Amino acid sequence: MVQSELLEIRGLSKSFPGVRALTDVDFSLKSGEIHALLGENGAGKSTLIKTLTGVYKKDAGKVFFDGKEFEAHSPAHAGQNGISTVYQEVNLIPGLSVAENIYLGREPMKYGNIDWKQMRAGAQKALAKLRIKLDVNQELSSCSIAIQQMVSIARALDVSAKVLILDEPTSSLDEGEVASLFEVMRNLRSQGIAIVFITHFLDQVYEICDRITVLRNSKLVGVFNVNELSKVDLVTHMLGKELDEESRKSHKKDGQSAGDVFMELKDVVASGLGQMNLKVRKGEVLGFAGLLGSGRTEVAEILFGIRKPLSGELLLNGKKTNLKNPRNAISHGIAFCPEDRRREGIIADLSVRENIILAIQARRGIFRTMSRKEQQRIVDKYIEELKIATPDAEQKVQFLSGGNQQKVILARWLASNPKFLILDEPTRGIDVGVKLDIQDLVGALSEEGMAVLFISSELEEVLRSSERVLVLRDRNIVDELTGEDINGAKVMHTIAEGSTDV
Amino acid sequence: MENKKGAGMKLNLNLNLTKKNIPILSSIGIFLLLYVVGGLFFNGFFSIGVFSNLFYDNAFLGVLAVGMTLVIISGGIDLSVGSVIGFTCTFIAYLVEVKQMNPVLAMFLSLVIGTTAGTLMGFLIHNFKLPAFLVTLVGMFLFRGLAYQVSLESIPIRNELFLEMSQVGLFEYNGRTLFPMASLIFIFMVMLGVYMSHFRKFGRNIYAIGGSEPSAVLMGLPVGRTKIMVYAFSGFCSALGGIVYTFYLQSGYALAGVGMELNVIAAVVIGGTLLTGGAGFIEGTLVGVLILGLIDTILNFYGQLSSWWFRIFIGLLLFLFILLQTWLTRSNIFLKYAMKQQQKRNDAAKGLQETSQHS
């Protein structure tokens, strides 16, 4: 493989209101290499791709493509210039035929009309390059996701791609399909096409990639050759600095101070998750450690009734229970602070007061409204306790900073006095001060007897706050750590290599 | 692996066949059924005259339906078509009779107005992301109001050139003109619609936009231009439908075409086009229009039932097709469900493998 720099990004920066998504990031790509772009949620991978392909406009930085400075105005413009992206969710038209999906917008013409014969033959040929044989007349929606992905790759290549970006292409494929996708990727690499491969499956990175670029917290961590970087080191780069014993905070009770079991999963199997057992104890902070896509959020969703177990038992206070939906879970005293607060948590147009009152009101039903005075009392209490920075309780939530929005959601669930609080990425995208506030609060709540589940991409934070840590890998719980075992090295090793003592 | 893929494809191919063809096949089935039943019960039902009238009496409906089909395939709706008919009728009659204008010029003017109005509505819908339902509702009120502004009373047309034009037909039979101008325009528009939807980029882009607008944008298709052109074409069809209706009525009347938009939508849906967009055929719409016409013809032959039975039958048929559409959309859900199950099995197998490795 001859290696020349095909694409070079220097000092790319991009911010959105309230968030720095990319800070001075460099990235380079050679012809005929497969380059993994890795990082946790919010590290800046997708922003990097979207800025490169013209979905977003960059704030600063330069992109050199094929030796010339280049700026994409739109995904279509990037595509015409040879940079094509295949997204995780296939962006094609399900109701049209395979052939049309490959040729839409640039159909072969004959006498001013679409030449269907030529189109079908061309589609057949484009797919044959990927070694796929397929009836190109069939509707796209009748193909499996794997084939649909191949069709979008065929479309991208047929526009003559030099750079092919694959954004989590393997997350909904089975093993055989992944193998044939890799076959295609190797084939393309040997033809000199540069491939950017975004994934959260580390094994796949080691199987197929040549180089790795790691991003963390919107910054570049480094560029590595795959054969010079061990898995443990890679995980360390992705999750944060080498963790030491000192980083564990001491306000936590060590070991077995936790109370009775509040909730238990026995041999539960759910869609997309392996069989699992877990216990949630009163007065204990339970942490989930694992990479993005390891199944952290999915498990939390089972505990909140969003995802239904297919088999196995869910016990609440020792009694077998069926959580029908989140409303049902709330009535059992479970509260869930979701990961994507903008989409699932806050209601931007309502005031701080209305957002906080929401959950209590929902529980009481619409006929037992609270007096304004009572609402005010509760809201004032939490604004003070959580140090929510807002001019007053009537401010619309959308004008608060990310951290304070997060506190409003926390206040909403705390106001409903939950017995079990699930925090999914409570500190994402908020500044350090607020992070510490929230971590302290978690400790204080568990001391009052509340069970807390703490999920975070920042391993350090999980280790510091939790008394017991479950390690997840590839959608399975692979290890449980308590007491002295909770340390960075041990967790990283488990994440990278799988369980040590099963 | 190869095996598994093959099996999946086979299963999907069946679904594929049903999904694409069931609506139009059932439309054709219903049409044939009605036609045969009519022929068995009534003397003279199978005559060429009745068949010709089917195209003549429903020509305006058919012309509107061609435009409406493209709008619905693109994922939109056009409620203004009935009012544009009313306006065009009155406008032409007024220009020709009161202002003594050449009828060809009057028709040309009304086509320009219809197309412009459609373009404008499409522009509002696309550029300001306004719901098509509301924008075309505005158009509906506006044109009905304008029709009354032109004339409150019915204006009969006596202009000879105009009457002659309306009488030009395909051939004479027993002293009657068969397939006169109105039905020729209808047939021509259907052919134009079929041609555009299958052989022009414009037509294929309409399907793409109706199937998934965000994907169409990412694929670099001219989404804005196409959407505006779809409404412009529908506006053109409405005005042309108005001309055809004027040929048919031989007068201009502001109340013409009240509620017509709903009949048109019914014809399109009965013809197998999905209201959610992305799927449908102009050929199906032709069948849909003819089914409405057949029901009307049968009721006329029967002679004893009030015309409200027409609406009752249309209602029942529509209901049937809505059920069919829902079922077809559900079958898509089944497909996704099957895929999820597949993945689960794979995951379970993977999990099993791993545990056995560790132990």
PDB file of N, CA and C in Angstrom, chain A residues 1 3 29-36 166 182 185-189 193-197 205 208-212 226:
ATOM      1  N   MET A   1       0.827  -1.211   0.000  1.00  0.00           N
ATOM      2  CA  MET A   1       0.000   0.000   0.000  1.00  0.00           C
ATOM      3  C   MET A   1       0.857   1.254   0.000  1.00  0.00           C
ATOM      4  N   GLN A   3       1.387   4.997   0.632  1.00  0.00           N
ATOM      5  CA  GLN A   3       0.677   5.866   1.550  1.00  0.00           C
ATOM      6  C   GLN A   3       1.021   7.326   1.288  1.00  0.00           C
ATOM      7  N   LEU A  29      -5.536  11.475   6.790  1.00  0.00           N
ATOM      8  CA  LEU A  29      -6.005  10.239   6.185  1.00  0.00           C
ATOM      9  C   LEU A  29      -5.173   9.975   4.941  1.00  0.00           C
ATOM     10  N   LYS A  30      -4.710   8.722   4.808  1.00  0.00           N
ATOM     11  CA  LYS A  30      -3.922   8.369   3.633  1.00  0.00           C
ATOM     12  C   LYS A  30      -4.748   7.518   2.686  1.00  0.00           C
ATOM     13  N   SER A  31      -4.400   7.564   1.417  1.00  0.00           N
ATOM     14  CA  SER A  31      -5.083   6.682   0.464  1.00  0.00           C
ATOM     15  C   SER A  31      -4.774   5.254   0.839  1.00  0.00           C
ATOM     16  N   GLY A  32      -5.744   4.396   0.691  1.00  0.00           N
ATOM     17  CA  GLY A  32      -5.523   2.989   0.929  1.00  0.00           C
ATOM     18  C   GLY A  32      -5.286   2.621   2.381  1.00  0.00           C
ATOM     19  N   GLU A  33      -5.919   3.362   3.287  1.00  0.00           N
ATOM     20  CA  GLU A  33      -5.855   2.924   4.682  1.00  0.00           C
ATOM     21  C   GLU A  33      -7.268   2.902   5.262  1.00  0.00           C
ATOM     22  N   ILE A  34      -7.399   2.084   6.296  1.00  0.00           N
ATOM     23  CA  ILE A  34      -8.645   2.114   7.053  1.00  0.00           C
ATOM     24  C   ILE A  34      -8.303   2.727   8.399  1.00  0.00           C
ATOM     25  N   HIS A  35      -8.946   3.844   8.657  1.00  0.00           N
ATOM     26  CA  HIS A  35      -8.567   4.663   9.801  1.00  0.00           C
ATOM     27  C   HIS A  35      -9.730   4.697  10.785  1.00  0.00           C
ATOM     28  N   ALA A  36      -9.489   4.190  11.997  1.00  0.00           N
ATOM     29  CA  ALA A  36     -10.567   4.181  12.988  1.00  0.00           C
ATOM     30  C   ALA A  36     -10.640   5.531  13.676  1.00  0.00           C
ATOM     31  N   LEU A 166     -17.526   5.554   7.092  1.00  0.00           N
ATOM     32  CA  LEU A 166     -18.535   4.602   7.545  1.00  0.00           C
ATOM     33  C   LEU A 166     -18.836   4.888   9.010  1.00  0.00           C
ATOM     34  N   PHE A 182     -16.360  -6.393   6.048  1.00  0.00           N
ATOM     35  CA  PHE A 182     -14.914  -6.239   6.158  1.00  0.00           C
ATOM     36  C   PHE A 182     -14.216  -6.678   4.880  1.00  0.00           C
ATOM     37  N   MET A 185     -14.466  -3.886   2.643  1.00  0.00           N
ATOM     38  CA  MET A 185     -13.586  -2.791   3.044  1.00  0.00           C
ATOM     39  C   MET A 185     -12.140  -3.083   2.656  1.00  0.00           C
ATOM     40  N   ARG A 186     -11.713  -4.326   2.858  1.00  0.00           N
ATOM     41  CA  ARG A 186     -10.337  -4.679   2.490  1.00  0.00           C
ATOM     42  C   ARG A 186     -10.120  -4.527   0.991  1.00  0.00           C
ATOM     43  N   ASN A 187     -11.135  -4.968   0.285  1.00  0.00           N
ATOM     44  CA  ASN A 187     -11.095  -4.877  -1.169  1.00  0.00           C
ATOM     45  C   ASN A 187     -10.942  -3.418  -1.616  1.00  0.00           C
ATOM     46  N   LEU A 188     -11.727  -2.525  -0.986  1.00  0.00           N
ATOM     47  CA  LEU A 188     -11.674  -1.109  -1.345  1.00  0.00           C
ATOM     48  C   LEU A 188     -10.320  -0.509  -0.971  1.00  0.00           C
ATOM     49  N   ARG A 189      -9.808  -0.950   0.182  1.00  0.00           N
ATOM     50  CA  ARG A 189      -8.511  -0.442   0.609  1.00  0.00           C
ATOM     51  C   ARG A 189      -7.439  -0.772  -0.434  1.00  0.00           C
ATOM     52  N   ILE A 193      -8.732   3.310  -1.869  1.00  0.00           N
ATOM     53  CA  ILE A 193      -9.728   4.189  -1.251  1.00  0.00           C
ATOM     54  C   ILE A 193      -9.421   4.328   0.235  1.00  0.00           C
ATOM     55  N   ALA A 194      -9.551   5.549   0.735  1.00  0.00           N
ATOM     56  CA  ALA A 194      -9.320   5.778   2.155  1.00  0.00           C
ATOM     57  C   ALA A 194     -10.644   5.629   2.891  1.00  0.00           C
ATOM     58  N   ILE A 195     -10.626   4.867   3.966  1.00  0.00           N
ATOM     59  CA  ILE A 195     -11.867   4.621   4.698  1.00  0.00           C
ATOM     60  C   ILE A 195     -11.738   5.113   6.129  1.00  0.00           C
ATOM     61  N   VAL A 196     -12.708   5.918   6.555  1.00  0.00           N
ATOM     62  CA  VAL A 196     -12.787   6.300   7.958  1.00  0.00           C
ATOM     63  C   VAL A 196     -13.839   5.405   8.592  1.00  0.00           C
ATOM     64  N   PHE A 197     -13.454   4.720   9.638  1.00  0.00           N
ATOM     65  CA  PHE A 197     -14.333   3.713  10.230  1.00  0.00           C
ATOM     66  C   PHE A 197     -14.643   4.126  11.666  1.00  0.00           C
ATOM     67  N   VAL A 205     -11.888  -2.922  15.460  1.00  0.00           N
ATOM     68  CA  VAL A 205     -10.810  -1.989  15.136  1.00  0.00           C
ATOM     69  C   VAL A 205      -9.509  -2.759  14.921  1.00  0.00           C
ATOM     70  N   ILE A 208      -9.392  -4.857  11.563  1.00  0.00           N
ATOM     71  CA  ILE A 208      -9.365  -4.331  10.193  1.00  0.00           C
ATOM     72  C   ILE A 208      -8.608  -3.019  10.015  1.00  0.00           C
ATOM     73  N   CYS A 209      -8.406  -2.257  11.079  1.00  0.00           N
ATOM     74  CA  CYS A 209      -7.887  -0.905  10.871  1.00  0.00           C
ATOM     75  C   CYS A 209      -6.365  -0.846  10.825  1.00  0.00           C
ATOM     76  N   ASP A 210      -5.863   0.224  10.197  1.00  0.00           N
ATOM     77  CA  ASP A 210      -4.432   0.460  10.137  1.00  0.00           C
ATOM     78  C   ASP A 210      -4.007   1.468  11.186  1.00  0.00           C
ATOM     79  N   ARG A 211      -4.773   2.552  11.290  1.00  0.00           N
ATOM     80  CA  ARG A 211      -4.433   3.577  12.267  1.00  0.00           C
ATOM     81  C   ARG A 211      -5.674   3.943  13.079  1.00  0.00           C
ATOM     82  N   ILE A 212      -5.431   4.566  14.215  1.00  0.00           N
ATOM     83  CA  ILE A 212      -6.524   4.957  15.102  1.00  0.00           C
ATOM     84  C   ILE A 212      -6.344   6.417  15.490  1.00  0.00           C
ATOM     85  N   VAL A 226      -2.200   0.772  14.785  1.00  0.00           N
ATOM     86  CA  VAL A 226      -2.933  -0.244  15.517  1.00  0.00           C
ATOM     87  C   VAL A 226      -1.991  -1.237  16.184  1.00  0.00           C
TER      88      VAL A 226
END
